[in-house]
Amino acid sequence: MDELYQQYSQIVFQFLYARCHDRELAQDLMQETFLRAIQCLDSYDKSCRLSTWLCQIAKHLLYQHWAKSGRARLEELDETLESGYDTEQHALAKVELADVWERLRKLPPEMRKTVELRVLGGLSYREIGQALGRSENWARVTFYRAKLILTEPD
């Protein structure tokens, strides 16, 4: 595995860095990629190049990171609202945030994941389509339909 790391670590790092523009995050995710690769090396079926397989693992780890960090940002917003002045504006913001979370939870799983990747992860429609095994157009249409559902009055 050491020689695989030597051969492919720079490719995986560059792949991650090109997407996240954060050297430290790219380095951490590169390390995690190789740990995951070791754990599931027996699942590599040689239908693609090893570098492609490693970059797929890296991409999924990056998407997971973005999804988690996006949720954390929304949780911070919620905490900020709760700790702030209890004005009418803050009260309305709390109600709106709770309503958005409730509506989001009611979306079908793929539609909800599309919204999370777009809004919380900041992914392009192409990246969302790739992550979910669909087309860019499917991701665009699904996000548009989700927006309609989320913004329609009760």
Tab-separated table of C-alpha atoms in Angstrom:
chain	number	residue	atom	x	y	z
A	1	MET	CA	0.000	0.000	0.000
A	2	ASP	CA	2.946	2.302	0.624
A	3	GLU	CA	3.909	2.263	-3.044
A	4	LEU	CA	0.282	2.939	-4.029
A	5	TYR	CA	0.300	5.907	-1.708
A	6	GLN	CA	3.546	7.165	-3.200
A	7	GLN	CA	2.212	6.726	-6.722
A	8	TYR	CA	-1.310	8.172	-6.294
A	9	SER	CA	-1.265	10.534	-3.300
A	10	GLN	CA	-0.387	13.596	-5.383
A	11	ILE	CA	-3.163	12.830	-7.890
A	12	VAL	CA	-5.749	12.465	-5.119
A	13	PHE	CA	-4.504	15.611	-3.370
A	14	GLN	CA	-4.693	17.676	-6.568
A	15	PHE	CA	-8.156	16.281	-7.300
A	16	LEU	CA	-9.395	17.339	-3.851
A	17	TYR	CA	-7.599	20.677	-3.782
A	18	ALA	CA	-9.061	21.648	-7.162
A	19	ARG	CA	-12.536	21.213	-5.693
A	20	CYS	CA	-12.215	22.598	-2.169
A	21	HIS	CA	-9.337	25.146	-2.514
A	22	ASP	CA	-8.244	24.327	1.040
A	23	ARG	CA	-4.816	22.667	1.386
A	24	GLU	CA	-5.396	21.415	4.918
A	25	LEU	CA	-8.791	19.921	4.103
A	26	ALA	CA	-7.445	18.352	0.914
A	27	GLN	CA	-4.559	16.824	2.872
A	28	ASP	CA	-6.873	15.430	5.570
A	29	LEU	CA	-9.294	13.995	3.033
A	30	MET	CA	-6.439	12.497	1.020
A	31	GLN	CA	-5.278	10.613	4.123
A	32	GLU	CA	-8.839	9.453	4.802
A	33	THR	CA	-9.165	8.347	1.170
A	34	PHE	CA	-6.248	5.974	1.499
A	35	LEU	CA	-7.551	4.636	4.812
A	36	ARG	CA	-10.906	3.901	3.175
A	37	ALA	CA	-9.165	2.369	0.176
A	38	ILE	CA	-7.267	-0.021	2.438
A	39	GLN	CA	-10.506	-0.989	4.184
A	40	CYS	CA	-12.325	-1.795	0.944
A	41	LEU	CA	-9.511	-2.790	-1.390
A	42	ASP	CA	-11.248	-6.114	-2.045
A	43	SER	CA	-14.189	-4.207	-3.577
A	44	TYR	CA	-11.967	-2.715	-6.294
A	45	ASP	CA	-13.088	-4.676	-9.379
A	46	LYS	CA	-10.548	-3.206	-11.838
A	47	SER	CA	-13.318	-1.910	-14.118
A	48	CYS	CA	-11.607	1.495	-13.976
A	49	ARG	CA	-8.125	2.784	-13.297
A	50	LEU	CA	-7.008	2.711	-9.674
A	51	SER	CA	-6.551	6.495	-9.714
A	52	THR	CA	-10.178	6.895	-10.821
A	53	TRP	CA	-11.375	4.606	-8.040
A	54	LEU	CA	-9.347	6.546	-5.453
A	55	CYS	CA	-10.688	9.876	-6.730
A	56	GLN	CA	-14.244	8.533	-6.459
A	57	ILE	CA	-13.600	7.682	-2.804
A	58	ALA	CA	-12.085	11.144	-2.296
A	59	LYS	CA	-15.063	12.829	-3.972
A	60	HIS	CA	-17.548	11.054	-1.712
A	61	LEU	CA	-15.539	11.969	1.377
A	62	LEU	CA	-15.501	15.610	0.253
A	63	TYR	CA	-19.270	15.598	-0.322
A	64	GLN	CA	-19.782	14.084	3.125
A	65	HIS	CA	-17.602	16.788	4.630
A	66	TRP	CA	-19.545	19.536	2.856
A	67	ALA	CA	-22.877	18.084	3.920
A	68	LYS	CA	-21.745	17.892	7.568
A	69	SER	CA	-20.252	21.378	7.581
A	70	GLY	CA	-23.383	22.798	5.969
A	71	ARG	CA	-25.561	21.277	8.649
A	72	ALA	CA	-23.214	22.663	11.281
A	73	ARG	CA	-23.577	26.160	9.784
A	74	LEU	CA	-27.371	25.913	9.985
A	75	GLU	CA	-27.141	24.676	13.563
A	76	GLU	CA	-24.907	27.661	14.383
A	77	LEU	CA	-27.516	29.968	12.866
A	78	ASP	CA	-30.157	28.341	15.021
A	79	GLU	CA	-27.993	28.764	18.146
A	80	THR	CA	-27.260	32.381	17.232
A	81	LEU	CA	-30.940	33.091	16.888
A	82	GLU	CA	-31.666	31.502	20.247
A	83	SER	CA	-28.872	33.355	22.040
A	84	GLY	CA	-29.633	36.738	20.460
A	85	TYR	CA	-32.048	39.385	21.545
A	86	ASP	CA	-35.573	38.098	21.694
A	87	THR	CA	-36.970	40.652	19.302
A	88	GLU	CA	-39.889	40.090	16.987
A	89	GLN	CA	-37.464	39.719	14.052
A	90	HIS	CA	-35.554	36.935	15.809
A	91	ALA	CA	-38.775	35.186	16.714
A	92	LEU	CA	-39.906	35.269	13.083
A	93	ALA	CA	-36.505	33.984	11.939
A	94	LYS	CA	-36.801	31.049	14.348
A	95	VAL	CA	-40.221	30.172	13.014
A	96	GLU	CA	-39.011	30.381	9.411
A	97	LEU	CA	-35.965	28.220	10.116
A	98	ALA	CA	-38.087	25.574	11.832
A	99	ASP	CA	-40.533	25.643	8.925
A	100	VAL	CA	-37.756	25.176	6.355
A	101	TRP	CA	-36.285	22.232	8.285
A	102	GLU	CA	-39.730	20.627	8.565
A	103	ARG	CA	-40.465	21.054	4.861
A	104	LEU	CA	-37.011	19.774	3.932
A	105	ARG	CA	-37.513	16.635	6.023
A	106	LYS	CA	-40.738	15.887	4.149
A	107	LEU	CA	-39.085	15.878	0.709
A	108	PRO	CA	-38.353	12.532	-0.963
A	109	PRO	CA	-34.812	11.345	-0.094
A	110	GLU	CA	-33.159	12.068	-3.469
A	111	MET	CA	-34.802	15.486	-3.672
A	112	ARG	CA	-33.713	16.321	-0.109
A	113	LYS	CA	-30.149	15.166	-0.864
A	114	THR	CA	-30.117	17.354	-3.993
A	115	VAL	CA	-31.119	20.418	-1.958
A	116	GLU	CA	-28.559	19.639	0.753
A	117	LEU	CA	-25.729	19.221	-1.755
A	118	ARG	CA	-26.687	22.397	-3.618
A	119	VAL	CA	-27.462	24.701	-0.677
A	120	LEU	CA	-25.332	23.307	2.127
A	121	GLY	CA	-22.534	21.808	0.057
A	122	GLY	CA	-22.341	24.468	-2.623
A	123	LEU	CA	-22.044	21.856	-5.367
A	124	SER	CA	-22.785	22.509	-9.013
A	125	TYR	CA	-25.604	20.660	-10.738
A	126	ARG	CA	-23.037	18.549	-12.590
A	127	GLU	CA	-21.352	17.534	-9.318
A	128	ILE	CA	-24.715	16.703	-7.760
A	129	GLY	CA	-25.655	14.575	-10.748
A	130	GLN	CA	-22.346	12.719	-10.537
A	131	ALA	CA	-22.651	12.219	-6.779
A	132	LEU	CA	-26.139	10.771	-7.113
A	133	GLY	CA	-25.493	8.792	-10.285
A	134	ARG	CA	-27.786	10.990	-12.364
A	135	SER	CA	-27.428	13.633	-15.050
A	136	GLU	CA	-26.724	17.320	-14.576
A	137	ASN	CA	-30.139	18.109	-16.037
A	138	TRP	CA	-31.843	15.725	-13.578
A	139	ALA	CA	-30.137	17.557	-10.683
A	140	ARG	CA	-31.222	20.951	-12.053
A	141	VAL	CA	-34.856	19.872	-12.515
A	142	THR	CA	-34.983	18.113	-9.142
A	143	PHE	CA	-33.622	21.174	-7.359
A	144	TYR	CA	-36.120	23.420	-9.165
A	145	ARG	CA	-39.024	21.137	-8.176
A	146	ALA	CA	-37.798	21.040	-4.576
A	147	LYS	CA	-37.686	24.857	-4.517
A	148	LEU	CA	-41.277	24.960	-5.720
A	149	ILE	CA	-42.358	22.572	-2.986
A	150	LEU	CA	-40.396	24.402	-0.290
A	151	THR	CA	-41.713	27.838	-1.240
A	152	GLU	CA	-45.372	27.023	-1.828
A	153	PRO	CA	-47.756	28.256	0.861
A	154	ASP	CA	-49.361	25.680	3.154
